[in-house]
XYZ file of C-alpha atoms in Angstrom:
635
model
C 34.521 58.170 11.516
C 31.313 56.746 11.451
C 31.082 53.047 10.876
C 27.639 52.217 9.287
C 26.477 49.227 8.923
C 23.802 50.211 8.059
C 22.564 50.762 4.789
C 26.818 52.395 8.177
C 30.231 53.238 9.341
C 30.603 52.220 9.397
C 26.512 51.168 8.661
C 24.111 48.773 7.678
C 21.149 50.822 6.625
C 20.280 52.911 3.644
C 24.228 53.116 2.919
C 24.708 49.361 3.872
C 24.124 47.549 6.733
C 26.454 50.172 8.449
C 27.808 46.753 13.122
C 28.912 40.505 22.829
C 29.556 39.605 25.903
C 31.313 37.222 28.062
C 33.500 35.378 26.855
C 32.219 32.243 28.046
C 29.307 33.047 26.396
C 31.050 32.894 22.788
C 32.709 29.951 23.176
C 29.214 28.654 24.261
C 27.754 30.076 21.201
C 30.081 28.300 18.878
C 27.902 24.984 19.149
C 25.363 25.843 16.546
C 22.867 24.176 14.917
C 22.193 22.251 11.697
C 24.186 22.712 8.507
C 23.686 24.676 5.271
C 20.780 23.961 3.136
C 21.097 22.530 -0.425
C 21.505 25.353 -2.417
C 19.050 26.403 -5.470
C 20.112 25.349 -9.267
C 20.105 29.314 -9.836
C 21.805 30.039 -6.351
C 24.583 27.230 -7.235
C 25.232 28.226 -10.283
C 25.465 31.948 -9.103
C 28.104 30.153 -6.766
C 29.709 28.534 -9.085
C 30.812 31.953 -11.482
C 31.534 33.262 -7.920
C 34.113 31.054 -7.360
C 35.465 30.710 -10.070
C 36.306 34.280 -10.285
C 37.392 33.896 -6.876
C 39.705 31.209 -7.912
C 41.369 33.474 -10.663
C 41.585 36.450 -8.182
C 43.089 34.195 -5.912
C 46.024 33.269 -8.079
C 46.434 36.616 -8.586
C 47.166 37.281 -5.649
C 49.704 34.882 -5.292
C 51.687 37.254 -7.301
C 55.459 37.159 -7.093
C 56.548 34.184 -5.391
C 57.117 35.055 -1.377
C 54.857 37.951 -1.323
C 52.045 37.274 1.427
C 48.697 38.258 0.473
C 45.828 38.092 3.452
C 42.476 38.044 1.638
C 39.642 39.316 3.071
C 35.879 38.606 1.823
C 33.513 41.015 2.553
C 29.851 40.510 1.758
C 29.382 44.368 1.412
C 30.383 47.117 -1.151
C 32.311 50.297 -1.184
C 30.056 53.675 -0.832
C 33.058 55.603 -1.750
C 37.012 56.018 -0.854
C 36.842 59.217 -0.202
C 36.435 59.590 3.583
C 34.553 62.902 3.589
C 31.938 60.911 1.959
C 31.724 57.260 3.432
C 29.937 55.750 6.026
C 29.699 52.188 5.218
C 31.850 49.930 7.600
C 33.703 48.436 4.554
C 34.903 52.006 3.512
C 35.362 53.837 6.504
C 37.307 50.207 7.984
C 39.486 50.705 4.900
C 40.141 54.334 5.817
C 41.672 53.298 9.323
C 44.421 51.889 7.185
C 44.910 54.731 4.538
C 45.092 57.658 7.019
C 46.020 58.160 10.379
C 43.260 59.975 13.126
C 44.551 62.258 15.597
C 44.127 59.387 18.357
C 43.230 55.781 18.458
C 41.751 53.460 20.919
C 43.871 50.571 22.817
C 42.474 47.210 20.729
C 42.863 45.522 24.408
C 40.369 48.095 26.537
C 39.281 50.285 23.970
C 40.806 53.692 26.045
C 42.455 56.478 23.949
C 45.764 56.404 22.702
C 48.348 58.400 20.399
C 47.314 58.354 16.916
C 49.262 61.500 14.095
C 48.925 63.186 17.906
C 51.560 62.278 20.421
C 50.327 64.584 23.008
C 47.237 66.495 24.246
C 46.178 69.238 26.597
C 43.090 72.139 27.038
C 42.944 75.359 28.123
C 41.594 75.397 31.451
C 38.125 77.093 29.518
C 38.134 73.857 28.094
C 37.672 76.177 24.684
C 41.424 75.376 22.620
C 43.037 72.378 22.869
C 46.683 71.892 21.317
C 47.570 68.716 19.886
C 51.159 67.634 19.743
C 51.959 66.076 16.213
C 54.250 63.088 15.370
C 57.327 63.772 13.735
C 57.825 60.064 12.550
C 54.563 59.903 10.254
C 55.267 60.770 6.248
C 52.616 59.961 3.449
C 53.818 57.492 1.057
C 55.045 59.932 -1.741
C 57.649 60.674 1.020
C 56.052 63.843 2.222
C 56.417 64.144 5.845
C 52.397 64.507 7.793
C 52.343 67.555 9.904
C 49.991 69.749 11.378
C 49.281 71.807 8.859
C 47.512 68.571 7.154
C 44.864 67.938 10.005
C 44.520 71.686 10.035
C 43.413 71.640 6.502
C 41.019 68.744 6.632
C 38.912 70.412 9.637
C 39.476 74.106 7.934
C 37.988 72.075 5.228
C 35.115 70.014 6.607
C 34.475 73.347 8.286
C 33.878 75.344 4.833
C 32.968 72.811 2.117
C 29.423 71.232 2.725
C 30.509 68.464 0.408
C 33.784 67.581 2.906
C 31.300 67.652 5.487
C 29.224 65.194 4.700
C 30.306 61.731 6.200
C 31.663 63.640 9.720
C 30.288 66.923 9.606
C 29.299 66.974 13.185
C 32.943 66.912 15.153
C 33.398 70.003 13.403
C 30.110 71.944 13.785
C 31.638 72.711 17.167
C 35.295 74.069 15.983
C 35.625 78.147 16.218
C 39.031 77.891 14.336
C 41.504 75.539 13.859
C 44.818 76.528 13.016
C 49.018 74.687 12.863
C 51.528 77.598 14.381
C 54.000 75.093 13.490
C 54.385 71.261 11.728
C 54.395 69.898 15.190
C 51.686 71.900 16.654
C 47.633 71.411 15.893
C 45.555 74.015 17.730
C 41.568 74.256 17.617
C 39.593 76.562 19.130
C 35.707 75.963 20.499
C 33.125 77.962 20.235
C 31.947 76.278 23.516
C 33.077 73.098 25.652
C 33.418 69.984 23.564
C 33.839 66.216 24.989
C 35.254 64.877 21.806
C 38.287 66.110 21.444
C 40.135 63.072 22.134
C 37.975 60.643 19.769
C 37.733 62.904 16.828
C 37.234 60.872 14.368
C 38.328 61.549 11.420
C 40.977 60.800 8.926
C 43.544 63.389 8.639
C 44.416 63.288 4.828
C 47.401 65.281 2.196
C 46.418 68.802 1.875
C 49.376 68.843 -0.809
C 47.264 66.058 -2.290
C 43.177 66.721 -1.485
C 43.591 70.581 -2.164
C 43.446 70.039 -5.822
C 40.452 68.311 -5.372
C 36.988 70.060 -7.045
C 33.381 69.344 -6.592
C 33.924 67.145 -3.049
C 30.987 66.099 -3.147
C 31.493 63.695 -6.035
C 35.384 63.228 -5.513
C 35.287 59.289 -4.662
C 39.198 59.139 -4.347
C 39.164 56.147 -6.970
C 40.339 56.966 -10.294
C 44.432 57.416 -9.111
C 46.333 54.353 -7.471
C 48.189 53.967 -5.567
C 46.329 56.779 -3.251
C 48.663 59.075 -1.295
C 48.233 58.035 2.623
C 50.163 57.358 5.424
C 48.676 54.517 7.664
C 49.628 50.916 7.769
C 48.652 50.523 4.202
C 48.364 52.044 0.894
C 45.658 51.384 -1.246
C 47.128 50.662 -4.775
C 43.882 48.714 -6.642
C 40.067 49.060 -6.538
C 37.573 47.592 -8.788
C 34.089 48.528 -7.892
C 32.116 45.395 -6.184
C 34.701 43.283 -6.771
C 38.174 44.266 -4.748
C 39.981 46.320 -2.834
C 43.752 46.009 -2.995
C 45.827 47.554 0.011
C 50.107 47.258 0.070
C 51.906 47.263 3.157
C 53.345 50.658 4.216
C 57.038 49.675 5.096
C 57.761 53.280 6.299
C 54.516 53.211 8.900
C 55.551 54.817 12.097
C 54.736 51.804 14.099
C 55.809 49.347 12.171
C 55.311 47.904 8.700
C 52.193 44.931 8.989
C 53.373 41.460 8.451
C 51.178 40.532 5.318
C 52.739 42.210 2.096
C 49.238 42.803 0.750
C 46.071 42.834 2.366
C 43.050 42.504 -0.462
C 39.085 42.578 0.552
C 37.222 40.682 -1.879
C 33.123 40.955 -2.664
C 31.013 38.586 -2.335
C 27.231 39.063 -3.249
C 26.484 35.672 -1.785
C 27.880 34.671 1.427
C 27.235 31.366 1.062
C 30.559 31.430 -1.892
C 32.233 33.234 0.244
C 32.175 30.515 3.075
C 32.713 28.044 0.189
C 36.040 30.223 -0.902
C 37.440 29.951 2.809
C 36.841 26.377 3.159
C 38.937 25.938 -0.427
C 41.317 28.057 0.890
C 40.990 31.146 -1.884
C 40.604 33.698 1.079
C 41.909 33.723 4.637
C 38.934 35.582 6.333
C 35.209 35.734 6.057
C 33.425 38.391 8.181
C 29.928 37.786 6.695
C 27.016 40.349 5.996
C 28.009 41.535 9.084
C 28.263 38.715 10.121
C 27.867 34.887 9.598
C 25.013 33.048 9.876
C 24.885 30.034 12.602
C 24.482 27.654 9.859
C 27.785 29.081 7.795
C 29.605 29.588 11.373
C 28.525 25.379 12.337
C 29.943 24.542 8.720
C 33.020 25.414 9.576
C 33.493 24.462 12.933
C 34.774 21.130 12.387
C 37.150 21.897 9.679
C 40.743 21.342 10.397
C 42.478 24.679 9.422
C 39.585 26.818 9.820
C 38.832 29.058 13.472
C 35.771 30.593 13.843
C 35.663 33.352 16.282
C 32.716 34.520 18.040
C 31.827 37.416 20.852
C 30.090 39.965 21.767
C 29.897 42.538 18.896
C 29.770 46.777 18.494
C 26.634 46.622 16.509
C 22.643 46.850 17.103
C 20.456 45.548 14.790
C 17.385 47.637 14.278
C 13.898 48.520 12.562
C 13.827 52.457 11.264
C 10.638 53.733 10.640
C 10.302 56.556 7.766
C 9.120 60.126 10.122
C 7.983 61.489 7.355
C 11.005 62.586 5.862
C 12.473 66.420 5.264
C 15.166 68.219 4.009
C 16.619 71.324 6.653
C 14.757 73.591 3.961
C 10.955 71.847 4.801
C 11.019 70.391 1.604
C 9.085 66.664 2.032
C 11.346 64.293 1.049
C 9.738 60.566 -0.519
C 6.475 58.647 0.069
C 6.921 57.308 3.753
C 3.063 55.684 4.846
C 1.408 58.931 6.399
C 0.149 56.281 8.704
C 3.653 55.834 10.812
C 3.211 59.925 11.686
C 0.928 57.812 14.344
C 3.825 57.374 17.472
C 0.650 54.617 18.157
C 0.826 52.872 15.029
C 4.661 53.108 15.229
C 4.722 51.768 19.233
C 1.512 49.039 17.280
C 4.410 47.645 15.066
C 7.236 47.484 17.670
C 4.993 45.319 20.298
C 4.000 43.514 17.699
C 7.942 42.045 16.991
C 9.115 38.977 19.394
C 12.661 39.750 20.091
C 13.001 36.669 22.170
C 12.312 34.552 18.809
C 14.430 36.524 16.751
C 17.421 36.025 18.996
C 16.488 32.091 19.181
C 15.487 31.521 15.972
C 17.488 33.935 13.660
C 20.681 34.662 15.589
C 19.837 31.308 17.385
C 21.873 32.730 20.497
C 24.211 34.277 19.023
C 22.524 37.963 19.645
C 21.323 39.674 23.012
C 17.779 40.898 22.974
C 17.676 44.426 21.810
C 16.357 47.604 24.344
C 18.388 51.002 24.234
C 20.549 52.312 21.330
C 23.751 51.430 22.303
C 24.513 48.305 22.604
C 25.674 46.646 25.803
C 29.175 45.875 25.036
C 29.543 49.447 25.841
C 28.115 49.283 29.609
C 28.460 52.923 30.492
C 25.834 54.200 28.013
C 23.744 51.129 28.038
C 19.912 52.300 28.742
C 17.027 49.707 29.311
C 13.867 50.676 29.183
C 11.441 51.170 32.286
C 9.128 48.443 32.761
C 6.200 50.658 32.275
C 8.121 52.229 29.224
C 9.165 49.069 27.988
C 6.734 48.235 24.171
C 7.664 44.364 25.159
C 5.746 41.952 22.983
C 2.158 42.072 23.343
C -0.060 41.702 19.942
C -3.525 42.016 22.068
C -1.928 45.509 23.150
C -0.589 46.485 19.526
C -4.051 45.714 18.235
C -5.636 47.961 20.674
C -3.555 50.439 20.158
C -3.872 50.749 16.175
C -7.904 50.389 17.006
C -7.420 53.582 18.978
C -5.654 55.002 16.544
C -8.278 54.937 14.099
C -6.567 52.049 11.571
C -9.322 49.218 12.345
C -9.837 45.898 10.411
C -12.656 45.880 7.427
C -15.047 42.992 6.907
C -11.612 40.966 4.932
C -9.242 41.117 8.705
C -7.551 44.030 6.304
C -6.569 47.114 8.563
C -7.526 50.155 6.776
C -5.827 53.700 6.055
C -7.425 56.696 6.452
C -7.769 56.554 2.190
C -9.642 54.049 2.536
C -6.946 51.242 1.374
C -5.702 48.223 3.153
C -2.343 49.178 4.934
C 0.423 47.989 3.748
C 4.380 48.593 4.461
C 7.210 48.960 2.400
C 10.558 47.061 4.283
C 14.069 47.878 3.003
C 15.713 44.781 3.238
C 19.840 44.135 2.223
C 19.814 41.474 -0.523
C 23.154 40.269 0.945
C 21.994 39.936 4.994
C 20.153 36.131 5.463
C 18.853 38.318 8.579
C 17.081 40.424 6.408
C 15.324 38.403 4.441
C 14.509 36.048 7.863
C 13.507 38.603 10.278
C 10.903 39.961 7.301
C 9.183 36.703 7.135
C 8.507 36.957 10.735
C 7.338 40.542 10.478
C 4.830 39.376 7.610
C 3.438 36.994 10.009
C 3.173 38.929 12.711
C 2.193 41.979 11.003
C -0.726 40.045 9.131
C -2.423 39.013 12.201
C -2.624 42.972 12.852
C -4.134 43.249 9.625
C -1.125 44.554 7.447
C 0.716 43.762 4.743
C 4.104 43.636 4.457
C 6.406 43.862 1.237
C 9.978 42.691 1.873
C 11.990 44.991 -1.288
C 15.135 43.468 -0.487
C 17.797 45.620 -2.834
C 21.375 45.010 -3.511
C 21.812 49.110 -3.086
C 19.330 49.824 -0.268
C 21.569 53.192 -0.062
C 19.280 54.973 -2.901
C 15.533 54.372 -1.628
C 16.697 55.428 1.579
C 18.418 58.320 0.822
C 15.413 59.418 -1.165
C 12.287 58.346 1.075
C 10.951 56.022 -0.418
C 10.250 53.414 1.947
C 8.216 53.175 5.225
C 10.381 50.933 7.261
C 13.727 49.759 6.960
C 16.732 46.993 8.595
C 18.675 49.549 9.733
C 22.574 48.871 12.046
C 25.640 51.149 13.075
C 28.295 49.682 14.510
C 29.037 52.248 17.634
C 32.778 53.677 18.766
C 33.807 53.714 21.874
C 32.907 57.714 22.221
C 29.100 57.228 21.032
C 29.193 60.922 19.623
C 28.908 60.348 15.954
C 25.877 57.514 16.128
C 23.965 59.884 18.404
C 24.777 62.528 16.042
C 22.759 61.326 12.897
C 19.699 61.638 14.747
C 19.948 65.252 15.280
C 17.762 67.816 13.522
C 20.929 69.223 11.794
C 21.665 66.050 9.913
C 19.380 66.247 7.783
C 20.434 67.237 4.059
C 19.863 71.168 3.338
C 17.513 70.034 0.380
C 16.224 67.176 -0.817
C 19.047 67.360 -3.873
C 22.119 67.238 -1.171
C 23.213 64.355 0.896
C 22.933 65.053 4.727
C 24.532 62.358 7.561
C 21.407 61.387 8.884
C 20.627 57.901 9.303
C 16.851 58.044 9.182
C 15.401 61.758 8.866
C 14.477 61.944 12.660
C 14.338 65.288 13.935
C 12.600 66.375 17.155
C 13.598 69.666 19.050
C 14.243 67.273 22.679
C 16.310 65.341 21.596
C 18.447 67.540 19.881
C 18.676 69.698 23.194
C 19.986 66.560 24.838
C 22.794 66.157 22.052
C 23.731 69.313 22.690
C 24.106 69.208 26.733
C 26.046 65.714 26.542
C 28.636 67.693 24.139
C 29.471 69.575 26.119
C 29.602 67.602 29.320
C 32.886 66.406 30.384
C 31.811 64.978 33.978
C 32.511 60.864 32.586
C 28.925 59.815 34.829
C 26.675 62.873 33.736
C 27.372 62.505 30.155
C 26.311 59.030 30.162
C 23.263 59.931 32.586
C 22.712 62.523 29.515
C 23.368 59.809 26.675
C 20.641 57.289 28.355
C 18.089 59.913 28.632
C 18.617 60.733 24.885
C 18.027 57.303 23.904
C 15.446 56.989 26.283
C 14.204 59.661 23.692
C 14.227 57.776 20.805
C 13.307 55.021 21.808
C 9.496 56.591 22.671
C 9.312 58.843 19.364
C 9.282 54.794 18.536
C 11.562 55.467 15.444
C 13.663 53.603 15.706
C 13.430 49.830 17.447
C 16.400 48.340 17.942
C 15.994 44.249 17.732
C 19.164 42.510 19.131
C 22.742 43.167 19.359
C 24.218 40.418 17.356
C 27.042 38.365 18.027
C 30.754 39.374 15.487
C 30.603 36.075 14.306
C 33.540 35.169 11.179
C 35.881 33.382 10.509
C 39.599 32.691 9.219
C 42.236 30.304 8.375
C 44.723 29.451 10.521
C 47.351 27.582 7.928
C 47.550 31.428 6.223
C 47.080 33.335 9.480
C 49.232 32.175 12.344
C 47.746 34.959 15.207
C 45.740 37.928 14.886
C 44.248 40.824 17.179
C 40.656 40.850 18.527
C 39.002 43.803 20.230
C 39.043 44.122 22.681
C 41.645 41.925 23.768
C 39.297 39.151 25.346
C 36.894 38.118 23.808
C 35.882 41.183 20.559
C 35.766 41.019 16.908
C 38.026 40.856 14.592
C 36.723 43.080 11.214
C 35.553 46.343 11.462
C 37.582 47.395 14.348
C 37.915 50.758 16.367
C 41.249 50.882 14.574
C 43.514 49.164 12.097
C 44.663 46.411 14.817
C 43.498 43.107 13.127
C 45.077 43.281 9.668
C 48.200 45.105 11.050
C 49.087 42.759 13.649
C 47.996 39.684 11.567
C 51.056 37.243 11.443
C 51.572 34.653 8.383
C 51.272 31.044 9.310
C 54.560 30.385 7.792
C 56.373 33.390 9.552
C 58.683 32.991 12.096
C 58.380 35.641 13.832
C 56.201 35.365 17.272
C 56.085 39.017 18.058
C 53.106 39.807 16.227
C 49.092 39.751 17.340
C 47.256 37.256 19.090
C 43.415 36.597 19.269
C 43.713 37.083 22.848
C 46.324 39.349 23.744
C 47.004 43.816 22.908
C 49.265 44.417 20.296
C 50.582 47.732 21.823
C 52.673 48.144 24.815
C 54.298 51.522 26.172
C 51.961 53.660 23.166
C 50.601 55.672 25.912
C 53.437 57.780 27.400
C 53.527 61.253 27.222
C 49.564 61.305 26.529
C 48.166 64.313 28.679
C 44.683 63.808 29.766
C 42.078 65.791 31.311
C 41.223 65.115 34.739
C 38.149 62.183 33.815
C 38.804 62.086 30.691
C 40.952 58.430 30.289
C 37.423 57.258 32.275
C 35.153 58.974 29.440
C 36.783 57.175 26.679
C 38.265 53.895 27.973
C 34.576 53.111 27.570
C 34.359 50.476 24.755
C 31.720 51.596 22.178
C 31.510 52.714 18.854
C 32.297 49.513 19.087
C 30.644 48.476 17.070
C 29.130 50.931 12.639
C 29.122 51.009 9.528
C 29.223 52.413 9.348
C 25.714 51.009 8.879
C 26.811 48.067 6.628
């Protein structure tokens, strides 16, 4: 499933900020500079109120004596608790905890391992896939999880547009899905599909979800506990406040060590950091990461560990491409000047990525290039020297002149309507990075004669989906298989009409890109598929609708007096929050536990679970790739 951080899946864009390298670099990155700035009186009051609320919540979290509660401070709210609708990283991460997928990714190196399915194989023509469903997975209401649940989930997505909102791209090529027996799932394809061991879709219980009426409106947040078969069971939820889950003692892989897991929302990230320091929360993820100053302020604390490692996200600017629905109807009011590729290229050539990495991320990121982060080596793309939109303000000015947007007597670039250009940039109010980069954009674009208005909102989703923006801060967490983050830029991902909700990230629709997408989806050879994916990234780069500025590190922190050990992904140097799986929270061991078999921050937690898996020649290599390590979910 998507992991947007964007607003994403997931993402960081409209839906919410829907997302890196060497371990040594991560260690060096901990040498951060400067402490937290003193807050204003109003900010201090807001934080004090949040702190008071958090303290009361933390007290509630303690519950009965002897119950172990792990509380995670997050800066993103839930967009939906329905796995058919959710795209934000927090939401999709929670669904990983609630429901099993057919397959999972090993926390050590991201290769594909069993999930609800214990093994799988394809027919010689690769058009029929048969999965063996495990017999030791039960729904939390006691009923057996079967192949029928999986078949129903996929069929619902194939036949109900509302149910296909978040993950419809995975089933677009499905011809027929059946369950000949409780332990056998059969999927017939229209043409070969390389993602059949990477279907990142939560499988839901048919006997519960078949009672749902309108899937486009059902948010799965009215009746608790929510029936699931993952390591945790959702027991309570309050919008923009908290999500509470309890350990599933009957989980087939083994019960989590913590009795309860709570995700607590903090609008103010400094307040979340303060709550961690006071012991009111166990873990802080940031929005999606801690700022360098926040990490530095925590590093010296005796009982706090800061994890700083290559992340799975990209951080970008998205340009309104002239948003339209699939029926051709215009959506929103994007500035028409941005329809000119020269203007888009000029804007991006006036963005100094090195400054963003050095000054905003203070070295805890890598300069952006292609669409997929370097953590996913086979798919990582770099533009050629001739193609690169390198920092060159003089050339940017020339492009604007060539496009007909020249300066007036006041030094302002004037549009075709005679009015000065002024671009609205959507940004996340909870993300300090957006605001910091936004200030630079105002300076850099101002020198070009272009005005910039930062529109920083708690909810960027609504104006984004309505097309009411010129540019927007965007970002996604990428999965080991890149298909999902590639699919969100296809013409098919756009909404059918302006009133509908599509799976598109930024309303991009380009036939060349679509043709390449179809080719990569049908290509089983790992090297050939990777080459096609890079061609897609090259096409996105040239179009200029997406400008990847950086690949941020995952910078997060937890209390060692509350958490003894926890698994990172990948294990050598990876993230804890927003993983491709449930490994971190499932493996976490309470500090006062005598259990020595739990996960650790440097080792994997799964042993021998790949026995019996049938993988086609070459697929093992293809899906061992480290990716979607990154989304949101956009947020």
